[in-house]
PDB file of C-alpha atoms in Angstrom:
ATOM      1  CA  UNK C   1       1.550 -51.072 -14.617  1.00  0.00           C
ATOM      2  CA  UNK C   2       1.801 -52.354 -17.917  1.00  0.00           C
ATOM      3  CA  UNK C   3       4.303 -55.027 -16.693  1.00  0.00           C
ATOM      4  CA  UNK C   4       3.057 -56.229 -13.550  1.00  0.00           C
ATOM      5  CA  UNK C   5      -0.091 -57.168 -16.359  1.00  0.00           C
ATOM      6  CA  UNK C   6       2.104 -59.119 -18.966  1.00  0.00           C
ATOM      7  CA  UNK C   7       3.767 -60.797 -16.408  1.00  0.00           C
ATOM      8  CA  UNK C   8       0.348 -61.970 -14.996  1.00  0.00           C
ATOM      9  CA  UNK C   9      -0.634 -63.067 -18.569  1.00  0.00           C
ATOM     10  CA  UNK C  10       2.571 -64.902 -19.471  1.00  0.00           C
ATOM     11  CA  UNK C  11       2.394 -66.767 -15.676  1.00  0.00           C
ATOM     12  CA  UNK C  12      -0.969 -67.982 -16.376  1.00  0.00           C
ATOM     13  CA  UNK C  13      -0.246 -68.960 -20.152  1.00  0.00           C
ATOM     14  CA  UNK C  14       2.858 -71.430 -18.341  1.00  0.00           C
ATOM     15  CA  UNK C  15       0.297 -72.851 -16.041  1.00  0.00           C
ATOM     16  CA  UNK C  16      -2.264 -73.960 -18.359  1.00  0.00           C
ATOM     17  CA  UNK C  17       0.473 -75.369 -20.823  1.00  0.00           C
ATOM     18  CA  UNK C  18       1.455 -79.126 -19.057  1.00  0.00           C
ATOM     19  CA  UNK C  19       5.161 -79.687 -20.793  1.00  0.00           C
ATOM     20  CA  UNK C  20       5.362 -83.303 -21.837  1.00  0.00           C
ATOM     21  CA  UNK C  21       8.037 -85.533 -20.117  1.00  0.00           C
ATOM     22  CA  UNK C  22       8.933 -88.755 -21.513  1.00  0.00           C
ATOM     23  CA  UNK C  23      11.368 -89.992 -19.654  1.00  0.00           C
ATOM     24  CA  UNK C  24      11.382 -89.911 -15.550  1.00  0.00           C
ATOM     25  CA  UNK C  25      13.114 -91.493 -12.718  1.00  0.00           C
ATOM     26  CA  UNK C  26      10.843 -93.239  -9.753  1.00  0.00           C
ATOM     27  CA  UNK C  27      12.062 -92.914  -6.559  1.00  0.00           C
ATOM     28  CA  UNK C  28      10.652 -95.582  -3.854  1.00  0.00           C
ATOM     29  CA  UNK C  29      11.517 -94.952  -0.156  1.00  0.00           C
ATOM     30  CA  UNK C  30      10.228 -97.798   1.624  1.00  0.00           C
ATOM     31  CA  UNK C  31      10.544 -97.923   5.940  1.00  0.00           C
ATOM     32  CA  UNK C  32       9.189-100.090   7.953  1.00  0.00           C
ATOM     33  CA  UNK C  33       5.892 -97.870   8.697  1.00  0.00           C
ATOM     34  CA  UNK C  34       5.716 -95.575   5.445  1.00  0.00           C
ATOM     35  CA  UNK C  35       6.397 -95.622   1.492  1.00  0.00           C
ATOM     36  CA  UNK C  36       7.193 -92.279  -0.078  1.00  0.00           C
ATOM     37  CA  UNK C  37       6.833 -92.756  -3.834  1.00  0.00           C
ATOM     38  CA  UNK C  38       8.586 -89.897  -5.614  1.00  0.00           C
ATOM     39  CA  UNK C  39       8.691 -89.188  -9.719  1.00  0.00           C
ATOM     40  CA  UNK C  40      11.655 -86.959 -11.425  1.00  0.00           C
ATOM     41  CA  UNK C  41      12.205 -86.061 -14.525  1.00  0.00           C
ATOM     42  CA  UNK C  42      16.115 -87.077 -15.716  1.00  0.00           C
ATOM     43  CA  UNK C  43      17.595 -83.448 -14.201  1.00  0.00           C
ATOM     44  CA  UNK C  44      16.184 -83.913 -11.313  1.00  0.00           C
ATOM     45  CA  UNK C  45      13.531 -81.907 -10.770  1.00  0.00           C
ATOM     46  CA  UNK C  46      10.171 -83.428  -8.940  1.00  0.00           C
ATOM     47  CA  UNK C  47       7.231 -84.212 -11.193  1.00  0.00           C
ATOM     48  CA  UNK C  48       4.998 -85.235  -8.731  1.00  0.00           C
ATOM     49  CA  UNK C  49       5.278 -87.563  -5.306  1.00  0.00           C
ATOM     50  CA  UNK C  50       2.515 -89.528  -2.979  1.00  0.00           C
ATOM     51  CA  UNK C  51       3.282 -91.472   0.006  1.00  0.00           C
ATOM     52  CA  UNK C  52       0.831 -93.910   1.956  1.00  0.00           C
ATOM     53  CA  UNK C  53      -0.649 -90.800   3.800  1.00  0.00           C
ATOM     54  CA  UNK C  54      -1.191 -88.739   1.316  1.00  0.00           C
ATOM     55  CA  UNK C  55      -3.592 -91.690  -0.253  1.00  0.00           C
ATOM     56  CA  UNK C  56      -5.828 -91.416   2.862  1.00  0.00           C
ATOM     57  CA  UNK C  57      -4.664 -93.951   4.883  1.00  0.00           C
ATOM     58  CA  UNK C  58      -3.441 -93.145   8.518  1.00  0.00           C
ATOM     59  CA  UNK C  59      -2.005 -95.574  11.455  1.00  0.00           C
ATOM     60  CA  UNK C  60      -0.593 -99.301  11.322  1.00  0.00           C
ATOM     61  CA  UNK C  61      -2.584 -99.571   8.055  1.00  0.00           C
ATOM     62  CA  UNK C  62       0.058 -97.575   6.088  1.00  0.00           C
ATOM     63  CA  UNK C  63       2.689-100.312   6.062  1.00  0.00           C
ATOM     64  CA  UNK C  64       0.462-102.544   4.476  1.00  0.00           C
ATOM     65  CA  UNK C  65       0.919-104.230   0.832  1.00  0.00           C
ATOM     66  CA  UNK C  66      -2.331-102.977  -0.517  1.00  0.00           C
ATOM     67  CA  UNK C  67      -1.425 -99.613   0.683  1.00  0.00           C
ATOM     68  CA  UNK C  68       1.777 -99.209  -1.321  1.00  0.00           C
ATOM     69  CA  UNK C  69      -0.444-100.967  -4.142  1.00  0.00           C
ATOM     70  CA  UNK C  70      -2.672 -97.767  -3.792  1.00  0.00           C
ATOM     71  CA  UNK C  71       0.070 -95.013  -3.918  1.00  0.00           C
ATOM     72  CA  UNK C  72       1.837 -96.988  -6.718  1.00  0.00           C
ATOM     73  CA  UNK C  73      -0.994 -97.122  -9.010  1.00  0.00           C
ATOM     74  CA  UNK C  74      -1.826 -92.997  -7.940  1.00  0.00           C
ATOM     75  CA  UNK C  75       1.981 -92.267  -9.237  1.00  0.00           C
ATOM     76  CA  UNK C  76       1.252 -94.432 -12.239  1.00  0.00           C
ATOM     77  CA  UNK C  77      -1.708 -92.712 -13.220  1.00  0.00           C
ATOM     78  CA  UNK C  78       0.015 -89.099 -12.501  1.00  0.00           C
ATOM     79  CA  UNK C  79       2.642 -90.062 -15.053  1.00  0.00           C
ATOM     80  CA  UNK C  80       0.975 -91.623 -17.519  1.00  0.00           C
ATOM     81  CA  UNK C  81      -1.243 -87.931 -17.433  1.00  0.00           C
ATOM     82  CA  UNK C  82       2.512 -86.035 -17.783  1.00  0.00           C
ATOM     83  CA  UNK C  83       3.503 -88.329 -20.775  1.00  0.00           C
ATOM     84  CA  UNK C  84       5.782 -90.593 -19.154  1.00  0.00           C
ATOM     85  CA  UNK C  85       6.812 -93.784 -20.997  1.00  0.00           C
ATOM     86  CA  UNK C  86       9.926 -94.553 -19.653  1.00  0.00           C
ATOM     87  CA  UNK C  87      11.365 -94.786 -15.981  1.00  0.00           C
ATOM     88  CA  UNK C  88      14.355 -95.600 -13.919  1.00  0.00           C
ATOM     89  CA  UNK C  89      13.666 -97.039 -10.805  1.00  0.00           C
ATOM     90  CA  UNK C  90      15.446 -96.633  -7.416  1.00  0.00           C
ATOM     91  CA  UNK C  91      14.652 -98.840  -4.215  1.00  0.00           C
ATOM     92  CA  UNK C  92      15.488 -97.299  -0.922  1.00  0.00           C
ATOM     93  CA  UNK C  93      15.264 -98.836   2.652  1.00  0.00           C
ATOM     94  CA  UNK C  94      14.202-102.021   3.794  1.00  0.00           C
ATOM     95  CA  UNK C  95      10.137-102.178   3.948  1.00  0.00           C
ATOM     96  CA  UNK C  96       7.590-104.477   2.673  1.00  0.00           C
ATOM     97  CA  UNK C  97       6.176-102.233  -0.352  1.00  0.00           C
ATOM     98  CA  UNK C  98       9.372-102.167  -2.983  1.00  0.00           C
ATOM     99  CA  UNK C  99       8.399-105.273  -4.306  1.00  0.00           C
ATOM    100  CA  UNK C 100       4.294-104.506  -4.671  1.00  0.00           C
ATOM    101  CA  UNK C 101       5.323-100.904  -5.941  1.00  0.00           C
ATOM    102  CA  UNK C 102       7.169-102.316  -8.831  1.00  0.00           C
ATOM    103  CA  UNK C 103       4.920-104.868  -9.768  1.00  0.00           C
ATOM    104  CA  UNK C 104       2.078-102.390  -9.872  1.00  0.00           C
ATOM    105  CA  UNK C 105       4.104 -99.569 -12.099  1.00  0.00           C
ATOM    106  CA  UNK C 106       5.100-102.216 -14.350  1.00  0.00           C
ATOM    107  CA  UNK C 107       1.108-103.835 -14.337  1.00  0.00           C
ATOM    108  CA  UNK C 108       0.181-100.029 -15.579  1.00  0.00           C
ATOM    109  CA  UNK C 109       1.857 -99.817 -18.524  1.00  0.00           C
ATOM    110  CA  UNK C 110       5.023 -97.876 -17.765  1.00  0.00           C
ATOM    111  CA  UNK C 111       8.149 -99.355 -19.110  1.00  0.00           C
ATOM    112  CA  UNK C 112      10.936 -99.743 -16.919  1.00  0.00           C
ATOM    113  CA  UNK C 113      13.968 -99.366 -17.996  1.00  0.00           C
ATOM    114  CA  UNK C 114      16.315 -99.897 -14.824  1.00  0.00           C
ATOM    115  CA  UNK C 115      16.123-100.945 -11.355  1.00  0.00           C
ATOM    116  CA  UNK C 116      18.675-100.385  -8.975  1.00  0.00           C
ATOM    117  CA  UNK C 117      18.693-100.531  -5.122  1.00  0.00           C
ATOM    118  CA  UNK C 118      20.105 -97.557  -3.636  1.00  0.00           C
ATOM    119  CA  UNK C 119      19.609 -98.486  -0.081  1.00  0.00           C
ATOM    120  CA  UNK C 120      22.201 -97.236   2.200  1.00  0.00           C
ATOM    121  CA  UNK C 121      24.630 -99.695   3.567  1.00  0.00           C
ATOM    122  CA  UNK C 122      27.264 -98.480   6.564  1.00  0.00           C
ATOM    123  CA  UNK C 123      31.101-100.231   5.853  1.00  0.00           C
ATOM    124  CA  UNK C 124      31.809-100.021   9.436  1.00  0.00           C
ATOM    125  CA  UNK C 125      28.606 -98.298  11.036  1.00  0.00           C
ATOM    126  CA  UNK C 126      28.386 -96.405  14.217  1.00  0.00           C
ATOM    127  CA  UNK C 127      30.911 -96.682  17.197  1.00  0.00           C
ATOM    128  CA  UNK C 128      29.167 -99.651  19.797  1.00  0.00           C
ATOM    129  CA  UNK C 129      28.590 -98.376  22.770  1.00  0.00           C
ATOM    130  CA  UNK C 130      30.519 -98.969  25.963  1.00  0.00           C
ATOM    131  CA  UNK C 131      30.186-102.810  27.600  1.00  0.00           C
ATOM    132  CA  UNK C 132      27.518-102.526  30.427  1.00  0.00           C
ATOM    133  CA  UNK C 133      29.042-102.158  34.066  1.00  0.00           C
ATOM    134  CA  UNK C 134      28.114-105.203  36.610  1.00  0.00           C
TER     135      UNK C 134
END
């Protein structure tokens, strides 16, 4: 009994103690309908994340510009709570918001220390399919 209790007190002290990051990777997966804005910290592990949805907006209206404008500045504020400073960006897919979700991390007050596009590219792609019979 006595151990289920210090457990319970040593799980509660971890939650109300916020470890401070200073260093994170952004992760911005931009489609064609949807951007999924994720932060890291360097090993990996998810800090936080937002997409378009998640911001409250649902529909055609989530593959706007101001929408990714939104999410970025949600993220940005989320970090700059955690202590983050410095980030690594990586672009991913070919949508409207990677451009407007850099502009507004960097408008915040984040510094960004790289920026790479990570976007998948095939060397030879998928097989075609077969000609069309007449």
């Amino acid at each position: 009994m006595k151990k289920i209790r210090e457990i319970k007190k040593i799980s509660s002290r971890n939650k109300n103690n916020i470890n401070k990051i200073f260093r994170g990777v952004i992760h911005i997966q931009s489609s064609v309908n949807n951007t999924i804005i994720t932060v890291t910290d360097i090993l990996g592990q998810v800090v936080s994340w937002t997409s378009a949805g998640t911001s409250g907006f649902r529909g055609t209206r989530k593959r706007t510009p101001y929408v990714v404008q939104v999410t970025a500045c949600n993220v940005s504020n989320q970090i700059i709570n955690r202590g983050i400073t410095q980030v690594e960006v990586f672009l991913k897919g070919p949508g409207i918001g990677r451009d407007v979700a850099l502009r507004t991390i960097r408008r915040n007050g984040i510094l960004l220390n790289l920026v790479r596009d990570v976007t998948p590219i095939p060397h030879n792609g998928c097989r075609p399919p077969k000609k069309r019979l007449l």
